[in-house]
Coordinates of C-alpha atoms in Angstrom, one line a residue:
M1020 CA -50.1 132.4 -48.1
K1021 CA -47.0 131.9 -45.9
L1022 CA -45.6 134.7 -43.7
A1023 CA -42.1 134.6 -42.0
F1024 CA -41.2 136.4 -38.8
L1025 CA -37.7 136.7 -37.5
S1026 CA -36.0 138.8 -34.8
D1027 CA -33.0 139.2 -32.6
I1028 CA -30.3 138.7 -35.2
H1029 CA -27.8 140.7 -33.1
G1030 CA -25.2 141.0 -35.8
N1031 CA -24.8 137.3 -36.4
A1032 CA -24.7 137.3 -40.2
H1033 CA -23.9 133.6 -40.5
A1034 CA -27.1 132.7 -38.6
L1035 CA -29.1 135.1 -40.8
D1036 CA -27.6 133.6 -44.0
A1037 CA -29.0 130.2 -42.9
V1038 CA -32.4 131.5 -41.9
L1039 CA -32.8 133.4 -45.2
E1040 CA -31.8 130.2 -47.1
D1041 CA -34.4 128.3 -45.2
I1042 CA -37.1 131.0 -45.8
T1043 CA -36.4 130.7 -49.5
E1044 CA -36.7 126.9 -49.4
N1045 CA -40.0 127.3 -47.5
Q1046 CA -41.4 129.5 -50.3
V1047 CA -42.4 132.3 -48.0
D1048 CA -44.6 135.1 -49.5
K1049 CA -43.8 137.9 -47.0
I1050 CA -41.1 138.6 -44.4
F1051 CA -41.3 140.6 -41.2
V1052 CA -38.4 141.5 -38.9
L1053 CA -39.2 142.4 -35.3
G1054 CA -36.0 144.2 -34.3
D1055 CA -32.6 143.8 -32.6
L1056 CA -30.6 143.7 -35.9
A1057 CA -27.0 144.6 -35.3
Y1058 CA -25.9 145.1 -31.7
R1059 CA -23.8 142.4 -29.9
G1060 CA -22.7 140.6 -33.0
P1061 CA -19.5 140.6 -35.0
E1062 CA -21.0 141.6 -38.4
P1063 CA -23.5 144.5 -37.7
N1064 CA -22.9 146.1 -41.1
R1065 CA -23.5 142.9 -43.1
V1066 CA -26.6 142.1 -41.2
L1067 CA -28.0 145.5 -42.0
Q1068 CA -27.1 145.2 -45.6
L1069 CA -28.9 141.8 -45.8
I1070 CA -32.0 143.1 -44.1
Q1071 CA -32.2 146.2 -46.2
Q1072 CA -31.9 144.2 -49.4
L1073 CA -34.9 142.1 -48.5
D1074 CA -38.4 143.0 -49.5
A1075 CA -39.3 142.9 -45.7
T1076 CA -41.2 145.0 -43.2
V1077 CA -38.9 145.9 -40.2
I1078 CA -39.6 147.3 -36.8
K1079 CA -37.3 148.5 -34.0
G1080 CA -36.0 146.5 -31.0
N1081 CA -34.4 147.7 -27.8
A1082 CA -30.9 146.9 -29.1
D1083 CA -31.6 149.0 -32.2
E1084 CA -32.5 151.9 -29.8
W1085 CA -29.2 151.3 -27.9
V1086 CA -27.2 151.6 -31.1
V1087 CA -28.9 155.0 -31.8
R1088 CA -28.5 156.6 -28.3
G1089 CA -26.5 154.3 -26.0
V1090 CA -27.4 152.0 -23.1
N1091 CA -28.8 154.0 -20.2
Q1092 CA -28.4 153.2 -16.5
G1093 CA -31.2 151.1 -15.2
E1094 CA -31.7 149.3 -18.5
V1095 CA -29.1 146.6 -17.7
P1096 CA -27.4 145.5 -14.5
D1097 CA -25.0 148.2 -13.2
Q1098 CA -22.0 145.9 -13.5
A1099 CA -22.7 145.4 -17.2
L1100 CA -23.4 149.0 -18.2
E1101 CA -19.8 150.1 -19.0
M1102 CA -19.0 147.0 -21.1
M1103 CA -22.3 147.1 -23.0
N1104 CA -21.7 150.7 -23.9
K1105 CA -18.2 149.7 -25.2
E1106 CA -20.0 147.1 -27.3
R1107 CA -22.4 149.7 -28.5
D1108 CA -19.6 152.1 -29.4
W1109 CA -17.8 149.3 -31.3
T1110 CA -21.0 148.6 -33.2
V1111 CA -21.6 152.2 -34.1
A1112 CA -18.0 152.4 -35.4
Q1113 CA -18.8 149.6 -37.9
L1114 CA -21.8 151.5 -39.3
N1115 CA -22.4 154.7 -41.2
Q1116 CA -24.7 157.6 -40.5
A1117 CA -27.3 156.2 -42.9
D1118 CA -27.4 153.0 -40.9
I1119 CA -27.9 154.9 -37.7
E1120 CA -30.7 156.9 -39.2
Y1121 CA -32.3 153.7 -40.6
L1122 CA -32.4 152.2 -37.1
S1123 CA -33.6 155.4 -35.6
N1124 CA -36.6 155.8 -38.0
L1125 CA -37.9 152.2 -37.6
P1126 CA -41.5 151.9 -36.3
T1127 CA -42.1 150.1 -33.0
E1128 CA -45.1 147.9 -34.0
L1129 CA -47.0 146.4 -36.9
K1130 CA -50.7 146.0 -37.3
F1131 CA -52.0 144.4 -40.5
E1132 CA -54.4 141.9 -41.9
E1133 CA -54.0 139.0 -44.4
Q1134 CA -56.8 136.8 -45.6
G1135 CA -59.1 138.2 -42.9
V1136 CA -56.6 137.3 -40.1
A1137 CA -55.5 140.3 -38.0
F1138 CA -51.8 140.4 -36.8
H1139 CA -50.2 142.6 -34.1
A1140 CA -46.4 142.4 -34.0
F1141 CA -43.9 144.2 -31.7
H1142 CA -40.5 143.6 -30.2
A1143 CA -41.1 143.2 -26.5
T1144 CA -44.6 144.5 -25.7
P1145 CA -46.9 146.9 -27.5
T1146 CA -45.9 149.7 -25.2
S1147 CA -42.2 148.9 -24.4
L1148 CA -39.0 147.8 -26.2
F1149 CA -37.7 146.5 -22.9
D1150 CA -40.4 144.7 -20.9
V1151 CA -40.0 140.9 -20.5
V1152 CA -42.8 138.4 -21.0
L1153 CA -41.4 134.9 -20.6
P1154 CA -42.8 131.7 -22.1
H1155 CA -44.5 130.4 -18.9
T1156 CA -46.1 133.6 -17.8
E1157 CA -49.7 133.1 -16.7
D1158 CA -52.4 133.5 -19.4
T1159 CA -53.9 136.5 -17.6
E1160 CA -50.6 138.3 -17.5
I1161 CA -49.9 137.6 -21.2
E1162 CA -53.3 139.0 -22.0
A1163 CA -52.6 142.1 -20.0
Q1164 CA -49.2 142.8 -21.4
L1165 CA -49.5 141.6 -25.0
M1166 CA -53.1 141.4 -26.1
T1167 CA -55.1 144.4 -24.7
A1168 CA -53.5 147.3 -26.7
H1169 CA -54.9 146.1 -30.0
Q1170 CA -57.4 143.4 -31.0
A1171 CA -55.8 140.7 -33.3
D1172 CA -56.0 137.0 -34.1
V1173 CA -52.2 136.5 -34.0
Y1174 CA -49.7 138.3 -31.7
L1175 CA -46.0 138.0 -32.3
Y1176 CA -42.9 139.3 -30.5
G1177 CA -39.2 138.7 -29.9
H1178 CA -36.9 140.1 -27.2
I1179 CA -36.7 137.1 -24.8
H1180 CA -34.7 134.8 -27.2
K1181 CA -36.9 131.8 -26.3
A1182 CA -39.4 130.6 -28.9
Y1183 CA -42.9 129.3 -28.0
T1184 CA -46.4 129.2 -29.2
R1185 CA -49.5 129.6 -27.0
F1186 CA -53.2 129.7 -27.6
I1187 CA -55.3 131.9 -25.3
N1188 CA -59.0 132.4 -25.8
G1189 CA -58.9 131.5 -29.4
K1190 CA -55.9 133.8 -30.1
T1191 CA -52.4 132.7 -31.2
I1192 CA -49.3 134.1 -29.3
M1193 CA -45.9 133.4 -30.7
N1194 CA -42.4 134.3 -29.6
L1195 CA -40.0 133.9 -32.5
G1196 CA -36.9 133.0 -30.5
S1197 CA -33.6 134.5 -31.8
V1198 CA -31.8 134.2 -35.1
G1199 CA -28.4 135.1 -33.7
L1200 CA -28.4 134.6 -29.9
P1201 CA -30.8 131.9 -28.7
F1202 CA -31.2 131.5 -25.0
D1203 CA -33.0 128.1 -25.0
G1204 CA -30.0 125.8 -25.0
V1205 CA -30.5 125.0 -28.7
T1206 CA -27.6 126.2 -30.8
K1207 CA -29.8 126.8 -33.9
A1208 CA -31.2 130.0 -35.4
S1209 CA -34.9 130.4 -34.7
Y1210 CA -37.7 132.0 -36.7
A1211 CA -41.4 131.5 -37.2
T1212 CA -43.8 131.1 -40.0
V1213 CA -47.6 131.5 -40.1
D1214 CA -49.5 129.7 -42.9
L1215 CA -52.8 131.1 -43.9
D1216 CA -55.4 129.1 -45.8
G1217 CA -59.0 130.2 -46.0
G1218 CA -59.0 131.8 -42.5
S1219 CA -57.1 128.8 -40.9
I1220 CA -53.8 129.6 -39.2
R1221 CA -50.9 127.2 -38.9
P1222 CA -48.0 128.6 -36.8
T1223 CA -44.6 126.9 -36.9
I1224 CA -41.3 127.5 -35.1
H1225 CA -38.3 126.7 -37.2
K1226 CA -34.9 125.8 -35.8
V1227 CA -32.1 126.1 -38.4
S1228 CA -28.7 124.6 -38.1
Y1229 CA -25.7 126.8 -38.9
D1230 CA -22.0 126.8 -38.2
Y1231 CA -21.9 128.8 -35.0
E1232 CA -18.1 128.3 -34.8
K1233 CA -17.8 130.6 -37.7
T1234 CA -19.6 133.3 -35.7
I1235 CA -17.3 132.7 -32.7
N1236 CA -14.3 133.0 -35.0
K1237 CA -15.6 136.2 -36.4
Y1238 CA -15.9 137.7 -32.9
H1239 CA -12.1 137.0 -32.4
E1240 CA -11.2 138.2 -35.9
V1241 CA -12.8 141.6 -35.5
N1242 CA -11.6 142.0 -31.9
Y1243 CA -15.0 142.4 -30.5
P1244 CA -14.8 144.1 -27.0
N1245 CA -16.7 141.4 -25.1
T1246 CA -15.6 138.2 -27.0
T1247 CA -15.4 135.8 -24.1
L1248 CA -18.9 136.4 -22.9
M1249 CA -20.4 136.3 -26.4
E1250 CA -18.5 133.2 -27.3
N1251 CA -20.0 131.4 -24.3
I1252 CA -23.5 132.6 -25.2
V1253 CA -23.2 131.5 -28.8
R1254 CA -21.7 128.1 -28.0
N1255 CA -24.1 127.3 -25.2
A1256 CA -27.2 129.1 -26.5
S1257 CA -27.8 130.6 -23.1
L1258 CA -26.8 133.5 -20.9

């Protein structure tokens, strides 16, 4: 059995198209989406349509929460707060009430088992949509923040837009990277698969090429309120 995990699409439908095509080619059996679907991209509506058309299990990210209720002071740097709420308001204007309710009602974590392998998946940490756990965090800190809330064999999350795989005390920890806004300097859409075979686990990070200039052109076409910054992020794959 092959499971696919993706997150942090951020309204980049061109990148999502490429990832879904790659997932089909990889003959994936089940798809899981770990949040941050629409906000900060030029095509929030099309991304939500694509995700809702999938036979996928979806959870909420911090950016989905922002779409629902706005960005609060203290959640981003003070100098970015006004602009990020302008971006949020623009995103909401592209959606309908059913979309907002869909995002509002998403669960915040997944706990499931396949072929005797236990999985725990969440957006940032099991207890927060906002906390940051970076790739080179010490093992003890990863255990404390990601692995103590629920016993599992595989832990998966998004949020930091930097894909990695770690093995700690016989457990597998994966960050999926980002479909739409990678921050690792690689201008490719990122997602992960986990192959299961008789209890064995094979985790893989996939980097999928797509025409990111189409995404940049779309930001300009729709008059996105923070186009210059987003163009730089997409073109350089970094903040």
